mmCIF file of C-alpha atoms in Angstrom:
data_model
loop_
_atom_site.group_PDB
_atom_site.id
_atom_site.type_symbol
_atom_site.label_atom_id
_atom_site.label_comp_id
_atom_site.label_asym_id
_atom_site.label_seq_id
_atom_site.Cartn_x
_atom_site.Cartn_y
_atom_site.Cartn_z
ATOM 1 C CA MET A 1 88.949 118.554 85.478
ATOM 2 C CA THR A 2 92.084 116.475 84.876
ATOM 3 C CA LEU A 3 90.056 113.242 85.065
ATOM 4 C CA ALA A 4 87.129 112.372 82.796
ATOM 5 C CA LEU A 5 85.508 110.253 85.521
ATOM 6 C CA ASP A 6 82.981 112.361 87.453
ATOM 7 C CA THR A 7 83.763 113.242 91.072
ATOM 8 C CA ALA A 8 80.903 111.169 92.512
ATOM 9 C CA ALA A 9 82.271 108.084 90.776
ATOM 10 C CA GLN A 10 85.838 108.886 91.921
ATOM 11 C CA ASP A 11 84.550 109.119 95.478
ATOM 12 C CA LEU A 12 82.458 105.947 95.251
ATOM 13 C CA LEU A 13 85.287 103.823 93.882
ATOM 14 C CA PHE A 14 88.326 105.340 95.571
ATOM 15 C CA ARG A 15 88.126 108.348 97.902
ATOM 16 C CA GLU A 16 85.212 107.425 100.126
ATOM 17 C CA ALA A 17 85.568 103.664 99.755
ATOM 18 C CA HIS A 18 87.446 101.718 102.423
ATOM 19 C CA THR A 19 88.150 98.101 103.242
ATOM 20 C CA ALA A 20 85.308 97.110 105.585
ATOM 21 C CA ASN A 21 85.691 95.034 108.724
ATOM 22 C CA ALA A 22 82.033 95.096 109.831
ATOM 23 C CA PHE A 23 78.767 94.985 107.889
ATOM 24 C CA THR A 24 75.055 95.584 108.324
ATOM 25 C CA ASP A 25 72.628 92.627 108.014
ATOM 26 C CA GLU A 26 71.387 93.805 104.607
ATOM 27 C CA PRO A 27 71.720 90.869 102.197
ATOM 28 C CA VAL A 28 73.760 91.017 98.980
ATOM 29 C CA SER A 29 71.598 89.730 96.139
ATOM 30 C CA GLU A 30 72.468 87.489 93.231
ATOM 31 C CA GLU A 31 71.441 90.362 90.936
ATOM 32 C CA GLN A 32 74.009 92.671 92.505
ATOM 33 C CA ILE A 33 76.851 90.180 92.057
ATOM 34 C CA GLN A 34 75.729 89.422 88.526
ATOM 35 C CA ALA A 35 75.755 93.148 87.688
ATOM 36 C CA VAL A 36 79.252 93.449 89.168
ATOM 37 C CA TYR A 37 80.470 90.450 87.198
ATOM 38 C CA ASP A 38 78.893 91.630 83.934
ATOM 39 C CA LEU A 39 80.787 94.903 84.318
ATOM 40 C CA ILE A 40 84.197 93.654 85.434
ATOM 41 C CA LYS A 41 84.350 90.755 82.988
ATOM 42 C CA LEU A 42 84.898 93.416 80.283
ATOM 43 C CA ALA A 43 88.205 94.690 81.677
ATOM 44 C CA PRO A 44 91.311 93.300 80.000
ATOM 45 C CA THR A 45 93.442 90.203 80.624
ATOM 46 C CA ALA A 46 96.301 88.830 78.536
ATOM 47 C CA PHE A 47 94.892 86.894 75.551
ATOM 48 C CA ASN A 48 91.481 87.595 77.114
ATOM 49 C CA GLN A 49 92.227 84.490 79.191
ATOM 50 C CA SER A 50 89.829 85.585 81.974
ATOM 51 C CA PRO A 51 91.068 83.047 84.555
ATOM 52 C CA LEU A 52 89.214 84.488 87.574
ATOM 53 C CA ARG A 53 86.721 82.092 89.153
ATOM 54 C CA ILE A 54 84.464 83.144 92.013
ATOM 55 C CA VAL A 55 82.893 80.918 94.656
ATOM 56 C CA LEU A 56 80.050 82.655 96.512
ATOM 57 C CA VAL A 57 79.815 81.172 99.998
ATOM 58 C CA ARG A 58 76.131 81.586 100.856
ATOM 59 C CA SER A 59 74.994 78.574 102.904
ATOM 60 C CA ALA A 60 75.509 78.520 106.676
ATOM 61 C CA GLU A 61 77.193 75.146 106.417
ATOM 62 C CA ALA A 62 79.691 76.314 103.779
ATOM 63 C CA ARG A 63 80.343 79.535 105.694
ATOM 64 C CA GLU A 64 81.225 77.537 108.786
ATOM 65 C CA ARG A 65 83.667 75.407 106.832
ATOM 66 C CA LEU A 66 85.290 78.516 105.358
ATOM 67 C CA VAL A 67 85.584 80.297 108.710
ATOM 68 C CA SER A 68 87.500 77.339 110.148
ATOM 69 C CA HIS A 69 90.253 77.972 107.560
ATOM 70 C CA MET A 70 90.494 81.717 108.186
ATOM 71 C CA ALA A 71 93.197 83.249 110.372
ATOM 72 C CA GLU A 72 91.981 83.968 113.894
ATOM 73 C CA GLY A 73 91.671 87.718 113.319
ATOM 74 C CA ASN A 74 89.534 87.219 110.190
ATOM 75 C CA ARG A 75 87.035 84.698 111.615
ATOM 76 C CA ALA A 76 84.400 86.864 113.285
ATOM 77 C CA LYS A 77 84.003 89.242 110.350
ATOM 78 C CA THR A 78 83.961 86.407 107.799
ATOM 79 C CA ALA A 79 81.263 84.621 109.841
ATOM 80 C CA ALA A 80 79.148 87.792 110.036
ATOM 81 C CA ALA A 81 79.512 89.282 106.517
ATOM 82 C CA PRO A 82 76.324 89.156 104.385
ATOM 83 C CA LEU A 83 78.270 87.496 101.571
ATOM 84 C CA VAL A 84 81.741 86.002 101.247
ATOM 85 C CA ALA A 85 83.473 85.269 97.950
ATOM 86 C CA ILE A 86 86.489 83.065 97.356
ATOM 87 C CA LEU A 87 88.474 84.380 94.377
ATOM 88 C CA ALA A 88 90.518 81.755 92.563
ATOM 89 C CA ALA A 89 92.647 81.325 89.429
ATOM 90 C CA ASP A 90 91.688 78.604 86.948
ATOM 91 C CA ASN A 91 94.945 76.934 85.906
ATOM 92 C CA GLU A 92 93.144 75.176 83.057
ATOM 93 C CA PHE A 93 91.825 78.415 81.530
ATOM 94 C CA HIS A 94 93.426 77.417 78.206
ATOM 95 C CA GLU A 95 90.518 75.051 77.527
ATOM 96 C CA GLU A 96 88.304 78.123 76.951
ATOM 97 C CA LEU A 97 90.955 80.051 75.018
ATOM 98 C CA PRO A 98 89.850 79.156 71.471
ATOM 99 C CA THR A 99 86.456 80.699 72.361
ATOM 100 C CA LEU A 100 87.842 83.634 74.341
ATOM 101 C CA PHE A 101 90.593 84.545 71.856
ATOM 102 C CA PRO A 102 89.131 83.524 68.505
ATOM 103 C CA HIS A 103 91.540 85.501 66.294
ATOM 104 C CA PHE A 104 94.477 83.349 67.438
ATOM 105 C CA PRO A 105 93.079 79.993 68.578
ATOM 106 C CA GLN A 106 96.569 78.483 68.431
ATOM 107 C CA ALA A 107 97.501 80.503 71.546
ATOM 108 C CA LYS A 108 96.264 77.587 73.629
ATOM 109 C CA ASP A 109 99.026 75.350 72.300
ATOM 110 C CA VAL A 110 101.698 77.895 71.414
ATOM 111 C CA PHE A 111 101.844 79.636 74.813
ATOM 112 C CA PHE A 112 99.955 77.494 77.303
ATOM 113 C CA SER A 113 100.740 73.851 76.657
ATOM 114 C CA GLU A 114 102.838 73.720 79.853
ATOM 115 C CA ARG A 115 101.058 73.700 83.205
ATOM 116 C CA ALA A 116 103.765 75.920 84.786
ATOM 117 C CA ALA A 117 103.164 78.633 82.169
ATOM 118 C CA ARG A 118 99.423 78.395 82.771
ATOM 119 C CA GLU A 119 99.784 78.646 86.552
ATOM 120 C CA GLN A 120 101.937 81.747 86.217
ATOM 121 C CA ALA A 121 99.578 83.418 83.737
ATOM 122 C CA ALA A 122 96.445 82.391 85.659
ATOM 123 C CA ALA A 123 97.751 83.796 88.945
ATOM 124 C CA ALA A 124 98.776 87.114 87.357
ATOM 125 C CA ASN A 125 95.647 87.636 85.275
ATOM 126 C CA ALA A 126 93.164 86.450 87.902
ATOM 127 C CA THR A 127 94.844 88.833 90.368
ATOM 128 C CA LEU A 128 94.404 91.652 87.853
ATOM 129 C CA GLN A 129 90.725 90.677 87.678
ATOM 130 C CA ALA A 130 90.578 90.603 91.499
ATOM 131 C CA GLY A 131 91.506 94.294 91.355
ATOM 132 C CA TYR A 132 88.626 94.894 88.939
ATOM 133 C CA PHE A 133 86.323 92.843 91.212
ATOM 134 C CA ILE A 134 87.128 94.894 94.333
ATOM 135 C CA LEU A 135 86.319 98.099 92.439
ATOM 136 C CA GLY A 136 83.236 96.406 90.971
ATOM 137 C CA ILE A 137 81.919 95.635 94.456
ATOM 138 C CA ARG A 138 82.334 99.323 95.253
ATOM 139 C CA ALA A 139 80.550 100.187 92.008
ATOM 140 C CA ALA A 140 77.538 98.305 93.412
ATOM 141 C CA GLY A 141 77.535 100.622 96.444
ATOM 142 C CA LEU A 142 78.931 97.837 98.617
ATOM 143 C CA ALA A 143 82.131 97.560 100.622
ATOM 144 C CA ALA A 144 84.727 94.837 100.100
ATOM 145 C CA GLY A 145 86.949 93.320 102.765
ATOM 146 C CA PRO A 146 89.656 91.430 100.864
ATOM 147 C CA MET A 147 91.775 89.045 102.977
ATOM 148 C CA THR A 148 94.772 86.806 102.391
ATOM 149 C CA GLY A 149 94.946 85.661 106.011
ATOM 150 C CA PHE A 150 93.704 82.071 105.625
ATOM 151 C CA ASP A 151 94.950 78.525 105.102
ATOM 152 C CA PHE A 152 95.321 78.456 101.313
ATOM 153 C CA ALA A 153 95.758 74.662 101.097
ATOM 154 C CA GLY A 154 92.736 74.156 103.362
ATOM 155 C CA VAL A 155 90.489 76.465 101.329
ATOM 156 C CA GLN A 156 91.663 74.884 98.082
ATOM 157 C CA LYS A 157 90.921 71.370 99.371
ATOM 158 C CA GLU A 158 87.573 72.342 100.882
ATOM 159 C CA PHE A 159 86.126 74.502 98.079
ATOM 160 C CA LEU A 160 88.238 74.098 94.940
ATOM 161 C CA ASP A 161 90.346 71.401 93.276
ATOM 162 C CA ASP A 162 93.902 70.905 92.030
ATOM 163 C CA ASP A 163 93.182 73.035 88.967
ATOM 164 C CA HIS A 164 92.001 76.094 90.924
ATOM 165 C CA THR A 165 94.319 78.143 93.155
ATOM 166 C CA PRO A 166 92.788 80.438 95.776
ATOM 167 C CA LEU A 167 93.922 84.086 95.619
ATOM 168 C CA MET A 168 91.918 85.858 98.313
ATOM 169 C CA VAL A 169 88.685 85.755 100.301
ATOM 170 C CA VAL A 170 86.476 88.853 100.115
ATOM 171 C CA ASN A 171 83.801 89.841 102.615
ATOM 172 C CA ILE A 172 81.029 91.831 100.941
ATOM 173 C CA GLY A 173 78.175 93.961 102.258
ATOM 174 C CA LYS A 174 77.045 97.385 103.370
ATOM 175 C CA PRO A 175 79.540 98.741 105.911
ATOM 176 C CA GLY A 176 78.290 98.581 109.511
ATOM 177 C CA ALA A 177 79.196 100.567 112.619
ATOM 178 C CA ASP A 178 82.930 101.095 113.057
ATOM 179 C CA ALA A 179 83.565 99.265 109.790
ATOM 180 C CA PHE A 180 86.668 101.204 108.848
ATOM 181 C CA HIS A 181 90.153 101.686 110.214
ATOM 182 C CA PRO A 182 91.504 105.184 109.569
ATOM 183 C CA ARG A 183 93.145 105.287 106.147
ATOM 184 C CA SER A 184 96.890 104.680 106.354
ATOM 185 C CA PRO A 185 99.361 106.851 104.443
ATOM 186 C CA ARG A 186 100.086 106.147 100.792
ATOM 187 C CA LEU A 187 103.324 106.576 98.872
ATOM 188 C CA SER A 188 103.549 109.947 97.150
ATOM 189 C CA PHE A 189 103.701 110.231 93.366
ATOM 190 C CA ASP A 190 107.427 110.901 93.600
ATOM 191 C CA GLN A 191 107.998 107.812 95.713
ATOM 192 C CA ALA A 192 106.193 105.472 93.335
ATOM 193 C CA VAL A 193 106.720 107.027 89.907
ATOM 194 C CA THR A 194 109.933 107.843 88.043
ATOM 195 C CA THR A 195 110.428 109.246 84.558
ATOM 196 C CA VAL A 196 113.130 108.345 82.062
ATOM 197 C CA MET B 1 69.658 100.601 89.155
ATOM 198 C CA THR B 2 71.442 97.535 90.492
ATOM 199 C CA LEU B 3 74.764 99.402 90.514
ATOM 200 C CA ALA B 4 75.434 102.618 92.423
ATOM 201 C CA LEU B 5 78.018 103.735 89.860
ATOM 202 C CA ASP B 6 76.386 105.969 87.253
ATOM 203 C CA THR B 7 76.008 104.667 83.706
ATOM 204 C CA ALA B 8 78.421 107.201 82.196
ATOM 205 C CA ALA B 9 81.138 106.022 84.600
ATOM 206 C CA GLN B 10 80.335 102.353 83.880
ATOM 207 C CA ASP B 11 80.711 103.071 80.172
ATOM 208 C CA LEU B 12 83.917 105.087 80.585
ATOM 209 C CA LEU B 13 85.658 102.441 82.688
ATOM 210 C CA PHE B 14 84.262 99.214 81.274
ATOM 211 C CA ARG B 15 81.663 99.133 78.491
ATOM 212 C CA GLU B 16 83.068 101.650 76.019
ATOM 213 C CA ALA B 17 86.705 101.231 77.029
ATOM 214 C CA HIS B 18 88.921 98.892 75.026
ATOM 215 C CA THR B 19 92.566 97.963 74.916
ATOM 216 C CA ALA B 20 94.066 100.358 72.353
ATOM 217 C CA ASN B 21 96.572 99.428 69.686
ATOM 218 C CA ALA B 22 96.862 102.865 68.032
ATOM 219 C CA PHE B 23 96.861 106.392 69.441
ATOM 220 C CA THR B 24 96.538 110.004 68.340
ATOM 221 C CA ASP B 25 99.508 112.359 68.753
ATOM 222 C CA GLU B 26 97.911 114.177 71.702
ATOM 223 C CA PRO B 27 100.424 114.143 74.566
ATOM 224 C CA VAL B 28 99.678 112.637 77.981
ATOM 225 C CA SER B 29 100.636 115.184 80.617
ATOM 226 C CA GLU B 30 102.362 114.732 83.955
ATOM 227 C CA GLU B 31 99.226 116.195 85.589
ATOM 228 C CA GLN B 32 97.038 113.464 84.084
ATOM 229 C CA ILE B 33 99.278 110.666 85.340
ATOM 230 C CA GLN B 34 99.565 112.318 88.741
ATOM 231 C CA ALA B 35 95.748 112.536 88.973
ATOM 232 C CA VAL B 36 95.488 108.852 88.010
ATOM 233 C CA TYR B 37 98.086 107.888 90.609
ATOM 234 C CA ASP B 38 96.501 109.984 93.342
ATOM 235 C CA LEU B 39 93.229 108.153 92.748
ATOM 236 C CA ILE B 40 94.442 104.575 92.387
ATOM 237 C CA LYS B 41 96.931 104.732 95.256
ATOM 238 C CA LEU B 42 93.871 104.701 97.553
ATOM 239 C CA ALA B 43 92.643 101.247 96.504
ATOM 240 C CA PRO B 44 93.603 98.402 98.835
ATOM 241 C CA THR B 45 96.638 96.120 99.045
ATOM 242 C CA ALA B 46 97.527 93.580 101.741
ATOM 243 C CA PHE B 47 99.064 95.402 104.722
ATOM 244 C CA ASN B 48 98.790 98.534 102.566
ATOM 245 C CA GLN B 49 102.123 97.398 101.158
ATOM 246 C CA SER B 50 101.591 99.335 97.899
ATOM 247 C CA PRO B 51 104.425 97.621 95.968
ATOM 248 C CA LEU B 52 103.566 99.019 92.511
ATOM 249 C CA ARG B 53 106.290 101.162 90.981
ATOM 250 C CA ILE B 54 105.833 102.966 87.668
ATOM 251 C CA VAL B 55 108.501 104.037 85.200
ATOM 252 C CA LEU B 56 107.222 106.586 82.679
ATOM 253 C CA VAL B 57 109.224 106.223 79.484
ATOM 254 C CA ARG B 58 109.151 109.729 78.008
ATOM 255 C CA SER B 59 112.493 110.456 76.322
ATOM 256 C CA ALA B 60 113.082 109.340 72.747
ATOM 257 C CA GLU B 61 116.273 107.641 73.800
ATOM 258 C CA ALA B 62 114.581 105.609 76.553
ATOM 259 C CA ARG B 63 111.682 104.764 74.260
ATOM 260 C CA GLU B 64 114.079 103.354 71.711
ATOM 261 C CA ARG B 65 115.761 101.197 74.330
ATOM 262 C CA LEU B 66 112.376 99.900 75.520
ATOM 263 C CA VAL B 67 111.116 99.122 72.010
ATOM 264 C CA SER B 68 114.158 96.934 71.377
ATOM 265 C CA HIS B 69 113.000 94.645 74.220
ATOM 266 C CA MET B 70 109.381 94.397 73.057
ATOM 267 C CA ALA B 71 108.063 91.421 71.103
ATOM 268 C CA GLU B 72 107.943 92.086 67.363
ATOM 269 C CA GLY B 73 104.163 92.579 67.288
ATOM 270 C CA ASN B 74 104.295 95.190 70.072
ATOM 271 C CA ARG B 75 107.139 97.346 68.690
ATOM 272 C CA ALA B 76 105.386 99.741 66.319
ATOM 273 C CA LYS B 77 102.615 100.681 68.751
ATOM 274 C CA THR B 78 105.037 101.042 71.669
ATOM 275 C CA ALA B 79 107.245 103.313 69.555
ATOM 276 C CA ALA B 80 104.262 105.468 68.561
ATOM 277 C CA ALA B 81 102.234 105.719 71.800
ATOM 278 C CA PRO B 82 102.205 109.201 73.398
ATOM 279 C CA LEU B 83 103.305 107.683 76.712
ATOM 280 C CA VAL B 84 104.554 104.263 77.787
ATOM 281 C CA ALA B 85 104.676 103.064 81.399
ATOM 282 C CA ILE B 86 106.609 100.115 82.789
ATOM 283 C CA LEU B 87 104.739 98.669 85.788
ATOM 284 C CA ALA B 88 106.961 96.856 88.291
ATOM 285 C CA ALA B 89 106.791 95.245 91.733
ATOM 286 C CA ASP B 90 109.139 96.521 94.447
ATOM 287 C CA ASN B 91 110.454 93.418 96.226
ATOM 288 C CA GLU B 92 111.860 95.613 99.008
ATOM 289 C CA PHE B 93 108.493 97.247 99.788
ATOM 290 C CA HIS B 94 108.889 96.167 103.417
ATOM 291 C CA GLU B 95 111.267 99.084 104.012
ATOM 292 C CA GLU B 96 108.271 101.446 103.748
ATOM 293 C CA LEU B 97 105.926 99.193 105.736
ATOM 294 C CA PRO B 98 106.327 100.829 109.161
ATOM 295 C CA THR B 99 105.126 104.075 107.533
ATOM 296 C CA LEU B 100 102.450 102.478 105.358
ATOM 297 C CA PHE B 101 101.026 100.174 108.048
ATOM 298 C CA PRO B 102 101.598 102.121 111.253
ATOM 299 C CA HIS B 103 99.206 100.155 113.483
ATOM 300 C CA PHE B 104 101.361 97.014 113.163
ATOM 301 C CA PRO B 105 104.902 98.135 112.353
ATOM 302 C CA GLN B 106 106.191 94.665 113.263
ATOM 303 C CA ALA B 107 104.620 93.288 110.063
ATOM 304 C CA LYS B 108 107.884 94.102 108.311
ATOM 305 C CA ASP B 109 109.752 91.525 110.374
ATOM 306 C CA VAL B 110 106.942 89.096 111.242
ATOM 307 C CA PHE B 111 105.752 88.449 107.685
ATOM 308 C CA PHE B 112 108.341 89.856 105.312
ATOM 309 C CA SER B 113 111.809 89.089 106.632
ATOM 310 C CA GLU B 114 112.306 86.511 103.842
ATOM 311 C CA ARG B 115 112.918 87.714 100.310
ATOM 312 C CA ALA B 116 110.824 84.867 98.828
ATOM 313 C CA ALA B 117 107.779 85.951 100.862
ATOM 314 C CA ARG B 118 108.309 89.544 99.736
ATOM 315 C CA GLU B 119 108.617 88.594 96.073
ATOM 316 C CA GLN B 120 105.387 86.595 96.229
ATOM 317 C CA ALA B 121 103.484 89.383 98.019
ATOM 318 C CA ALA B 122 104.958 92.132 95.835
ATOM 319 C CA ALA B 123 104.004 90.357 92.594
ATOM 320 C CA ALA B 124 100.427 89.696 93.777
ATOM 321 C CA ASN B 125 99.765 93.129 95.252
ATOM 322 C CA ALA B 126 101.472 95.117 92.498
ATOM 323 C CA THR B 127 99.396 93.148 89.972
ATOM 324 C CA LEU B 128 96.259 94.054 91.915
ATOM 325 C CA GLN B 129 97.396 97.677 91.660
ATOM 326 C CA ALA B 130 98.041 97.218 87.938
ATOM 327 C CA GLY B 131 94.325 96.431 87.639
ATOM 328 C CA TYR B 132 93.539 99.682 89.442
ATOM 329 C CA PHE B 133 96.021 101.532 87.193
ATOM 330 C CA ILE B 134 94.424 100.296 83.954
ATOM 331 C CA LEU B 135 91.021 101.480 85.164
ATOM 332 C CA GLY B 136 92.633 104.708 86.396
ATOM 333 C CA ILE B 137 93.994 105.431 82.917
ATOM 334 C CA ARG B 138 90.464 105.014 81.608
ATOM 335 C CA ALA B 139 89.200 107.316 84.371
ATOM 336 C CA ALA B 140 91.438 109.987 82.835
ATOM 337 C CA GLY B 141 89.617 109.582 79.518
ATOM 338 C CA LEU B 142 92.614 107.792 78.051
ATOM 339 C CA ALA B 143 93.028 104.309 76.633
ATOM 340 C CA ALA B 144 95.499 101.748 77.963
ATOM 341 C CA GLY B 145 97.282 99.096 75.954
ATOM 342 C CA PRO B 146 98.728 96.659 78.513
ATOM 343 C CA MET B 147 101.287 94.176 77.159
ATOM 344 C CA THR B 148 103.257 91.243 78.541
ATOM 345 C CA GLY B 149 104.925 90.464 75.231
ATOM 346 C CA PHE B 150 108.460 91.669 75.984
ATOM 347 C CA ASP B 151 111.831 90.431 77.241
ATOM 348 C CA PHE B 152 111.306 90.645 81.014
ATOM 349 C CA ALA B 153 114.984 90.143 81.888
ATOM 350 C CA GLY B 154 115.994 92.750 79.319
ATOM 351 C CA VAL B 155 113.526 95.365 80.578
ATOM 352 C CA GLN B 156 114.531 94.670 84.181
ATOM 353 C CA LYS B 157 118.216 95.110 83.372
ATOM 354 C CA GLU B 158 117.664 98.179 81.226
ATOM 355 C CA PHE B 159 115.186 100.133 83.381
ATOM 356 C CA LEU B 160 114.990 98.545 86.840
ATOM 357 C CA ASP B 161 117.280 96.658 89.212
ATOM 358 C CA ASP B 162 117.391 93.315 91.043
ATOM 359 C CA ASP B 163 114.863 94.561 93.590
ATOM 360 C CA HIS B 164 112.214 95.500 91.013
ATOM 361 C CA THR B 165 110.418 92.917 88.863
ATOM 362 C CA PRO B 166 108.627 94.084 85.704
ATOM 363 C CA LEU B 167 104.941 93.087 85.441
ATOM 364 C CA MET B 168 103.723 94.687 82.245
ATOM 365 C CA VAL B 169 104.283 97.565 79.832
ATOM 366 C CA VAL B 170 101.312 99.850 79.170
ATOM 367 C CA ASN B 171 100.850 102.120 76.160
ATOM 368 C CA ILE B 172 98.783 105.176 77.067
ATOM 369 C CA GLY B 173 97.028 107.841 75.025
ATOM 370 C CA LYS B 174 93.883 108.878 73.202
ATOM 371 C CA PRO B 175 92.815 106.061 70.879
ATOM 372 C CA GLY B 176 93.575 106.726 67.212
ATOM 373 C CA ALA B 177 92.049 105.381 63.995
ATOM 374 C CA ASP B 178 91.397 101.622 64.065
ATOM 375 C CA ALA B 179 92.663 101.479 67.642
ATOM 376 C CA PHE B 180 90.466 98.622 68.739
ATOM 377 C CA HIS B 181 90.015 94.974 67.861
ATOM 378 C CA PRO B 182 86.380 93.841 68.105
ATOM 379 C CA ARG B 183 85.665 92.769 71.689
ATOM 380 C CA SER B 184 86.107 89.040 72.146
ATOM 381 C CA PRO B 185 83.534 86.938 74.051
ATOM 382 C CA ARG B 186 83.634 86.800 77.849
ATOM 383 C CA LEU B 187 82.744 83.928 80.133
ATOM 384 C CA SER B 188 79.128 84.081 81.310
ATOM 385 C CA PHE B 189 78.276 84.535 84.979
ATOM 386 C CA ASP B 190 77.461 80.830 85.225
ATOM 387 C CA GLN B 191 80.790 79.842 83.720
ATOM 388 C CA ALA B 192 82.842 81.954 86.131
ATOM 389 C CA VAL B 193 80.766 82.019 89.323
ATOM 390 C CA THR B 194 79.505 79.159 91.495
ATOM 391 C CA THR B 195 77.541 79.265 94.744
ATOM 392 C CA VAL B 196 77.898 76.955 97.726
#
């Protein structure tokens, strides 16, 4: 065994998991999302800044508003998914930093007094957390369907505010019939990794 | 069990894993990194663009060059870690796109003919993959020490080229004595998640 992670977990998170384009009707509970969050919140971000914010789109009315901002090819599946989450970066994460990074509370002012620096850090670190979130959804035995095909300005205006930048929309549920495209090729180790 | 992932795997990847600041002398083998890569390459990116590139800094000479570009507080641990990886985004990922996304080979020209669009997509998707990589290192029973405290332009010039943008440097190894800071607080579910 080269990896310490057991094979069943490797399969659940990576080998047998696929981006889903269709889902069963089985609901996704608040408890499931809370368990996912309580796991993935532990994974690291720079200065523990934790800028990921999640909007769970549960009501029919909100779902309809979201679907209208999705790209044509993403509408039907976003309308039908048991749960849809908008992942966003909080550009004002520094307000929480003295609590989140107590051993250097000055970080808020030393590194993040400028909005441009915050936007850059929030986008990078919330995207890192989006990676944890996608694997966390799989850890709950669910499939994720992450999408960037939507009107970002429209979603921001409709569901967020000037301080929160949308990153992606994720359909969540148990995969339904014909949920998966065949897996496309990946770059080999030698194509992606070099040694110096 | 709210989560499908077994408790031992939850602990390995999230609960008992911490960012490491000190390592034992035990080497990190090529086989371990290859196993990590072969697992995390399967997790999703937009259009399967897979823009993450990894430079493993193994030689003493290369390590010395890298350390000189690290922020003061990151130098000693980067010099001492069994393995150090530079994670970068390939801004010319579109060249591989007809292979990586064979059911819509036109994506290369339709969405990514402009360098600015490629840089934006490469940074976001390689960062997503960096999240997978950090968890992948933990899946190998190793600890990761991701850092953004370094001279980005210097590292790019020294180890990459104009087409590859550094994202972070990651120390990798078995955690040594006093490797971990106490875990800082995280945002609660209600602070990070809203429902509409």
